[in-house]
mmCIF file of C-alpha atoms in Angstrom:
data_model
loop_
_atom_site.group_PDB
_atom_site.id
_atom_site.type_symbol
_atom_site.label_atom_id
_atom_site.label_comp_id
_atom_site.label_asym_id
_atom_site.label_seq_id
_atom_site.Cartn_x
_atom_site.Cartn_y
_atom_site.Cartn_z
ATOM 1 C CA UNK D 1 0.000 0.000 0.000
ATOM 2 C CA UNK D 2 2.799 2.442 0.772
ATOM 3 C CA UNK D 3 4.561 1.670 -2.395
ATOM 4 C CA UNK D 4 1.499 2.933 -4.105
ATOM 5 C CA UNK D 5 0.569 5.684 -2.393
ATOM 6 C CA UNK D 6 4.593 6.393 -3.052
ATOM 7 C CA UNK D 7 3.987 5.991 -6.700
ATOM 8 C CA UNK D 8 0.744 7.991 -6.649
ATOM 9 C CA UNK D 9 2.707 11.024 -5.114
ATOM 10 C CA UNK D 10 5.641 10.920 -8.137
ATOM 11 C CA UNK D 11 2.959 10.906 -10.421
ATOM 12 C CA UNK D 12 1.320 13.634 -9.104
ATOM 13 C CA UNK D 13 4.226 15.722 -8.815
ATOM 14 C CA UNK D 14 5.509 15.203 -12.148
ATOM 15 C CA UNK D 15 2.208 16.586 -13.150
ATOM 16 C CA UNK D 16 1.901 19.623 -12.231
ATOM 17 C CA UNK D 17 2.305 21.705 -14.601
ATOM 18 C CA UNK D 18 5.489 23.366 -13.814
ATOM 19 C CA UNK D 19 6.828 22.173 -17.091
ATOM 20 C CA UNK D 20 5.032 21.466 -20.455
ATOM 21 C CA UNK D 21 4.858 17.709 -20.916
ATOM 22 C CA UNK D 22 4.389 18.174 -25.213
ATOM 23 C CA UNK D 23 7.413 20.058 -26.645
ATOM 24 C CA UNK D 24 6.382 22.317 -29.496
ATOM 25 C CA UNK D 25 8.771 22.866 -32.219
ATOM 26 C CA UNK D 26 9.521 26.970 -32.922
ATOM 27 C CA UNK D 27 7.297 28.213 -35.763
ATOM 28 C CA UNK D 28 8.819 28.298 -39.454
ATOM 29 C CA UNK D 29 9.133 32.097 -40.412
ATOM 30 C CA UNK D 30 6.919 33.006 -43.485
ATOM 31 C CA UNK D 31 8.405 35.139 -46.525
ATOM 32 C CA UNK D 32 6.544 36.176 -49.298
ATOM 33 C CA UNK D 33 6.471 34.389 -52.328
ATOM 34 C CA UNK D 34 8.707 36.154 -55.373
ATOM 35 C CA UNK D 35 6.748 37.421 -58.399
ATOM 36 C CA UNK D 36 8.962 36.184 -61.358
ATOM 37 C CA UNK D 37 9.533 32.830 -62.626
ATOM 38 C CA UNK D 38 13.077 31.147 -61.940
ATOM 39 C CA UNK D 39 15.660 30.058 -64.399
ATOM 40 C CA UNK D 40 15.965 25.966 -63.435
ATOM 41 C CA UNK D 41 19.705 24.871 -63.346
ATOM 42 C CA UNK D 42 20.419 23.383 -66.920
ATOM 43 C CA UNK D 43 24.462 23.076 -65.825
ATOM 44 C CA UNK D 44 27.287 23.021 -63.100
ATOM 45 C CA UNK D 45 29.018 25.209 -65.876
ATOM 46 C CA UNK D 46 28.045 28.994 -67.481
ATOM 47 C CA UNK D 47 31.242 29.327 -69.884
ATOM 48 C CA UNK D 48 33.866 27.117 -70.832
ATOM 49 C CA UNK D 49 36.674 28.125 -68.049
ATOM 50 C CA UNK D 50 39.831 28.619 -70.982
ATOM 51 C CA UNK D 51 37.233 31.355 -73.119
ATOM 52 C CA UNK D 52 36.323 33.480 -69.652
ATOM 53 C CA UNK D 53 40.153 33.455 -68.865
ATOM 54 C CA UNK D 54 41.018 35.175 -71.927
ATOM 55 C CA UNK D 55 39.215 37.780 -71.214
ATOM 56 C CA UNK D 56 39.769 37.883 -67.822
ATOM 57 C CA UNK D 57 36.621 37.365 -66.140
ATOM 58 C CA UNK D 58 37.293 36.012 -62.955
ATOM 59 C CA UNK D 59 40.425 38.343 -62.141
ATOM 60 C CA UNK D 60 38.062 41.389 -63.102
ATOM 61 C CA UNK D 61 35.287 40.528 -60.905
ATOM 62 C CA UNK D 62 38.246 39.701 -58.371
ATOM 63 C CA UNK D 63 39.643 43.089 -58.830
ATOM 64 C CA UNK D 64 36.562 45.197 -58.842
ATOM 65 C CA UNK D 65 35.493 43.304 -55.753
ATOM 66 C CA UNK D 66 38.933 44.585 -53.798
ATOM 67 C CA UNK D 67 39.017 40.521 -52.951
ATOM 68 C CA UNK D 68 42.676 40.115 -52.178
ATOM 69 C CA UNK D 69 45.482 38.289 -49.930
ATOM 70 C CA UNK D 70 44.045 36.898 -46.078
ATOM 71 C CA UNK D 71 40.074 37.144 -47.194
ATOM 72 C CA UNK D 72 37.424 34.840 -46.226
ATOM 73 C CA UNK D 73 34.745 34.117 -49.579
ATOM 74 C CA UNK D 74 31.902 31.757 -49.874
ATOM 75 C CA UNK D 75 30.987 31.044 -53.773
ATOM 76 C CA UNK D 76 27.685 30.513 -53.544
ATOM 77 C CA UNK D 77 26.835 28.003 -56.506
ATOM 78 C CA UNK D 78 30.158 27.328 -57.291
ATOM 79 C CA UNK D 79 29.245 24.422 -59.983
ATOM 80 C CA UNK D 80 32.393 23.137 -61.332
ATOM 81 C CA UNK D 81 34.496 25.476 -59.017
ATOM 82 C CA UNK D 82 35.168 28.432 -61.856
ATOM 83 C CA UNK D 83 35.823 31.155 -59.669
ATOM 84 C CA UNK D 84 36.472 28.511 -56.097
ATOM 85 C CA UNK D 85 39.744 27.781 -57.820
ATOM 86 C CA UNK D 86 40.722 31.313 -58.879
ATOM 87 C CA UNK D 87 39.570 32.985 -55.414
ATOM 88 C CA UNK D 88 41.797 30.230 -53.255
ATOM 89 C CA UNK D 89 44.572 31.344 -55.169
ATOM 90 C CA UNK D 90 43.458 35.496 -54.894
ATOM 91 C CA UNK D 91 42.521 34.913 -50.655
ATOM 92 C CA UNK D 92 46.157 33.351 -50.434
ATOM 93 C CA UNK D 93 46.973 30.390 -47.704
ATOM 94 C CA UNK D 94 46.084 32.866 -44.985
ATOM 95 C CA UNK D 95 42.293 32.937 -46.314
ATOM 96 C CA UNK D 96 39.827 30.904 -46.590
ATOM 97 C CA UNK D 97 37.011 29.882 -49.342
ATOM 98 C CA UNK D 98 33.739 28.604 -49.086
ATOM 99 C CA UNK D 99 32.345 26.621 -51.842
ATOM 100 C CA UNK D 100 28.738 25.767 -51.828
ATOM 101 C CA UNK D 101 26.413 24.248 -54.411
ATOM 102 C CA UNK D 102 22.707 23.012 -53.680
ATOM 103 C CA UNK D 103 23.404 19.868 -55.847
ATOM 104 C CA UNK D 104 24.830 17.226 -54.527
ATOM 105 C CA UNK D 105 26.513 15.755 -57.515
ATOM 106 C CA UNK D 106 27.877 18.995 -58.724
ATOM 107 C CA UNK D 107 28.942 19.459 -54.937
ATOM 108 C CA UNK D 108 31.096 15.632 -54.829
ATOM 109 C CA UNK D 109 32.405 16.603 -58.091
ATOM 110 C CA UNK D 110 34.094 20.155 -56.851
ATOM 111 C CA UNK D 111 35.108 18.503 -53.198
ATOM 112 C CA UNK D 112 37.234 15.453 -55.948
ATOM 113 C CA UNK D 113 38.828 18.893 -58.148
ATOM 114 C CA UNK D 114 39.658 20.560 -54.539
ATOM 115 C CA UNK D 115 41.389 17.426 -53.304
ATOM 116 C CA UNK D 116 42.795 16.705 -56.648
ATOM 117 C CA UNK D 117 44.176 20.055 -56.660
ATOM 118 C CA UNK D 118 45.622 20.313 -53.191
ATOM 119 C CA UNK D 119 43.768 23.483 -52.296
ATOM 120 C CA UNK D 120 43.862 23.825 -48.757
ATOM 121 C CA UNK D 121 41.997 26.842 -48.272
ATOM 122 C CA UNK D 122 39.057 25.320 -49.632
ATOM 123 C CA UNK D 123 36.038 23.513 -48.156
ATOM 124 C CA UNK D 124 33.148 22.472 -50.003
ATOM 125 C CA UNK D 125 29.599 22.078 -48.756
ATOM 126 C CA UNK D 126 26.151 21.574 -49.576
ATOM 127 C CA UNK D 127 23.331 24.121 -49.342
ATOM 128 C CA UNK D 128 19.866 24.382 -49.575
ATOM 129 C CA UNK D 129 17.873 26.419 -51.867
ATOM 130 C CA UNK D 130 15.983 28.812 -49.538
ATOM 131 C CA UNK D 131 19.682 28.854 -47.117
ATOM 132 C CA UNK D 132 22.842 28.932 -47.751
ATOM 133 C CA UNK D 133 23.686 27.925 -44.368
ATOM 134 C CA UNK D 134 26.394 30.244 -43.661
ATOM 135 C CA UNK D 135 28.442 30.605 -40.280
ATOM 136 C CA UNK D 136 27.805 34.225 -38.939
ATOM 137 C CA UNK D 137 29.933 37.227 -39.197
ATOM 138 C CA UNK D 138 32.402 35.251 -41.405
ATOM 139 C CA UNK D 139 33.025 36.476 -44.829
ATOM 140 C CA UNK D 140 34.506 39.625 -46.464
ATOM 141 C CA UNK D 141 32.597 38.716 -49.790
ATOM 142 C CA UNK D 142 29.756 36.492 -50.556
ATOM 143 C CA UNK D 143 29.897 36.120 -54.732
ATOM 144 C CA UNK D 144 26.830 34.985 -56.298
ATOM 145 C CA UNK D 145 27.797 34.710 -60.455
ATOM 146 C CA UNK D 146 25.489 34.322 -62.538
ATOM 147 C CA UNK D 147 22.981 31.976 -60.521
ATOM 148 C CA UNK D 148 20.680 34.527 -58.659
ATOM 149 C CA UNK D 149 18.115 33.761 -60.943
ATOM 150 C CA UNK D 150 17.961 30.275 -60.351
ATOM 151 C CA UNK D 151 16.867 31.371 -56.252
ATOM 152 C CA UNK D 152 13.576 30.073 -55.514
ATOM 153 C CA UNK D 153 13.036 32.103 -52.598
ATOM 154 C CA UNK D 154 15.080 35.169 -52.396
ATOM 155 C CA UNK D 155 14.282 37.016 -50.307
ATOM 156 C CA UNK D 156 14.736 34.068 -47.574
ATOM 157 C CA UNK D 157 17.601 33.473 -48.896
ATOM 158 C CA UNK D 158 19.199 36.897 -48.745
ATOM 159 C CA UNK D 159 17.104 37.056 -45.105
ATOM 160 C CA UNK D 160 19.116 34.115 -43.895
ATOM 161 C CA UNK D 161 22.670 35.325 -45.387
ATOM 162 C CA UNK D 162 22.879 38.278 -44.058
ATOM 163 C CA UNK D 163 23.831 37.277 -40.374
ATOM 164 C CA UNK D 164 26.982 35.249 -42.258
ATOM 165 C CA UNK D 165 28.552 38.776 -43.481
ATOM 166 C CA UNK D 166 31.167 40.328 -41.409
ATOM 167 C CA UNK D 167 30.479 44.565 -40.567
ATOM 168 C CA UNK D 168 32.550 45.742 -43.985
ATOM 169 C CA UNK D 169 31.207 42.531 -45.952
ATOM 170 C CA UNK D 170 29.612 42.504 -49.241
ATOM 171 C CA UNK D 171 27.685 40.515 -51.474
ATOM 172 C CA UNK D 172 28.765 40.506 -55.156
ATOM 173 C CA UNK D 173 26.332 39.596 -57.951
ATOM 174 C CA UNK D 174 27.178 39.122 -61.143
ATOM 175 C CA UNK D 175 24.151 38.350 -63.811
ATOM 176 C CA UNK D 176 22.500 39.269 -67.002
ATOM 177 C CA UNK D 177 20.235 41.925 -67.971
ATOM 178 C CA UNK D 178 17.076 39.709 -69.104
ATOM 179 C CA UNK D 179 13.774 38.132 -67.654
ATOM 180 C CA UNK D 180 14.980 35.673 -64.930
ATOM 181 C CA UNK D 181 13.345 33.004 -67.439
ATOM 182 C CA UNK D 182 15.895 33.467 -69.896
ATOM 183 C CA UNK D 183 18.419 32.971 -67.339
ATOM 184 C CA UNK D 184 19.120 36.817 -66.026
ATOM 185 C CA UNK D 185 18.000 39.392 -63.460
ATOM 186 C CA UNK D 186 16.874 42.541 -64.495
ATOM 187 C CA UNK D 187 18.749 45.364 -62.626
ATOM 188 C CA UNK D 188 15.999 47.014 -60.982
ATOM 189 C CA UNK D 189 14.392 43.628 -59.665
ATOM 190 C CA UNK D 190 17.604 43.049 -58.174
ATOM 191 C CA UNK D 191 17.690 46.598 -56.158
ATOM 192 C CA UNK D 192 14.356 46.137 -55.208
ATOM 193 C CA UNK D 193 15.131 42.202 -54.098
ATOM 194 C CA UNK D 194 18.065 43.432 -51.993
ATOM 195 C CA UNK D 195 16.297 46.261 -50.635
ATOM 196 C CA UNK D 196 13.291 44.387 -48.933
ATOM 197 C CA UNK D 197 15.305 42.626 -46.802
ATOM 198 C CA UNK D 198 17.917 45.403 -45.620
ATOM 199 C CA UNK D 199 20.386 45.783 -48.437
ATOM 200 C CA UNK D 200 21.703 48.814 -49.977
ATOM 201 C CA UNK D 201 23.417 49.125 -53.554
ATOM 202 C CA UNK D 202 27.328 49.575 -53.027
ATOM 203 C CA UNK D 203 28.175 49.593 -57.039
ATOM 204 C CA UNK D 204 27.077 48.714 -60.274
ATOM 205 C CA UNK D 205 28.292 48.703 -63.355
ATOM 206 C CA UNK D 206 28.036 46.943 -66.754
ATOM 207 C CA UNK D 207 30.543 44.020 -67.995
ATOM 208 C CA UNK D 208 29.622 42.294 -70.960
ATOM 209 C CA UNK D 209 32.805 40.142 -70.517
ATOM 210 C CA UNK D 210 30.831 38.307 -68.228
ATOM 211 C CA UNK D 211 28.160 37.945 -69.534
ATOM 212 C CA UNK D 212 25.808 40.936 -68.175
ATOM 213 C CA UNK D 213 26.506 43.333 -64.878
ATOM 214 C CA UNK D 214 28.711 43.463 -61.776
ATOM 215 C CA UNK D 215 26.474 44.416 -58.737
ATOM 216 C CA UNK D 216 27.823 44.988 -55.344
ATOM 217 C CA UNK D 217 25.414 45.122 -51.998
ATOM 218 C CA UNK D 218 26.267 45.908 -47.798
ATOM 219 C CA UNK D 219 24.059 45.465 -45.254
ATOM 220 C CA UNK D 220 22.359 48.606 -43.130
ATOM 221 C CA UNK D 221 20.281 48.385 -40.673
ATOM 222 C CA UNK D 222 18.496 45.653 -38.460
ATOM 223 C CA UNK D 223 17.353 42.568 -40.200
ATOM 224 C CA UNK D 224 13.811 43.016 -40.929
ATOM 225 C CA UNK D 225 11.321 40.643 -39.233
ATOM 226 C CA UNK D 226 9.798 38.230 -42.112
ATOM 227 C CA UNK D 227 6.317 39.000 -42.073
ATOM 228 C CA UNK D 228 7.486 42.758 -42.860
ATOM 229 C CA UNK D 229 9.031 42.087 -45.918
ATOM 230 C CA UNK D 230 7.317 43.855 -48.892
ATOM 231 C CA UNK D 231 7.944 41.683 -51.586
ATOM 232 C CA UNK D 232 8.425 43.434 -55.185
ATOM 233 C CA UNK D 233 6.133 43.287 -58.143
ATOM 234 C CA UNK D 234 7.094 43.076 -61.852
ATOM 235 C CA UNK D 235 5.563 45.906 -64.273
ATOM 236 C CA UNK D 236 4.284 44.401 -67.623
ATOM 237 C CA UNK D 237 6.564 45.819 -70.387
ATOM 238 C CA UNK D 238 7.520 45.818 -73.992
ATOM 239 C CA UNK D 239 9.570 42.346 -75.083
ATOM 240 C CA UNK D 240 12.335 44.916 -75.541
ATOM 241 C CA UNK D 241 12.133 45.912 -71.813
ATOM 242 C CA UNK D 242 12.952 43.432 -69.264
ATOM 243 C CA UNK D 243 10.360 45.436 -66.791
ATOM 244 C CA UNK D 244 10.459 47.003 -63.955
ATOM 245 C CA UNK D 245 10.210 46.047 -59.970
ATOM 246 C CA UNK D 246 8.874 47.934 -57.433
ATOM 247 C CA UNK D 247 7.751 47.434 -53.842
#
């Protein structure tokens, strides 16, 4: 009888309601949905590597983004590793680079080059298309070339980058001037993109030796709370126009 009345009493007292018995997992933020379609990813590859070194692609993006000696960069959709290889060797064995693709294959067949080629500044890793899963307050430049387009959910994604760049970071884009269906961003949907979640433009500037512009963005001000994100709408336009965004 005791040994009841004992068990009644623990039963009781872990009952009562000091602690929630049902753990309830933290809500999922909500962004808004984009208002353009998005380019699917047709290859790991934009140019063959030997044609964009001859006219200096890479070391001009390099250059105009002041990426030098002792850096830390992700490449964000590195594909075959393009501009991974070229940065490791710009950053120096004091930096570091980040290499990230969101497909798995394309990601195994980078980490094999990186190994192959000894670079020891390198890591490679997989991310996800709504996060690139940075570590915070990390990188001196975050380059995005020519795969914006291809971002399913932007403005979570730029939401959930921003924490990764360090106080003087920026994030470079390079793209095309077209519809994001033809595999491009127009300029002012890109402002207005970076905008809505706390971005401000740095530079821009056209370079047709890459294929389209040379965009540079910093950070200012708090990160806005999700549901306060006012996601930008395409104007119809002319076929000759690529349109324009606006809040």
């Amino acid at each position: 009888m005791l040994a009841v009345l004992s068990l009644g009493v623990l039963s009781l007292g872990a009952c009562d309601g000091s602690k929630p018995l049902i753990k309830r997992e933290p809500e999922q933020p909500e962004f808004p949905v984009a208002d353009r379609p998005v380019a699917h990813i047709v290859s790991p590859r934009w140019s063959n590597e030997e044609a964009r070194d001859r006219v200096r692609e890479a070391a001009t993006v390099m250059d105009k983004a002041s990426i030098r000696s002792g850096m830390t960069v992700a490449d964000i959709g590195a594909g075959e590793g393009y501009y991974t290889i070229r940065l490791a060797a710009r950053v120096g064995e004091d930096g570091r680079v980040l290499a990230e693709d969101v497909v798995a294959a394309t990601r195994d067949q980078l980490a094999e080059r990186v190994s192959r080629e000894r670079l020891e500044n390198v890591s490679v890793r997989l991310g996800t298309p709504a996060d690139p899963k940075l570590p915070d307050n990390s990188f001196d430049r975050v380059l995005m070339v020519h795969m914006y387009h291809e971002i399913e959910q932007p403005y979570e994604f730029l939401w959930r980058l921003r924490p990764s760049l360090k106080p003087d970071g920026l994030v470079v884009v390079v793209d095309a001037n077209r519809p994001t269906r033809d595999h491009g961003t127009p300029p002012e949907l890109l402002r207005c993109e970076f905008a809505a979640v706390g971005y401000v433009p740095v530079s821009f500037e056209p370079m047709p030796r890459a294929g389209g512009y040379f965009a540079t963005f910093r950070v200012q001000g708090p990160r806005p709370q999700p549901e306060a994100i006012k996601p930008c709408r395409m104007q119809p336009a002319p076929a000759a126009n690529p349109g324009v965004a606006h809040p």
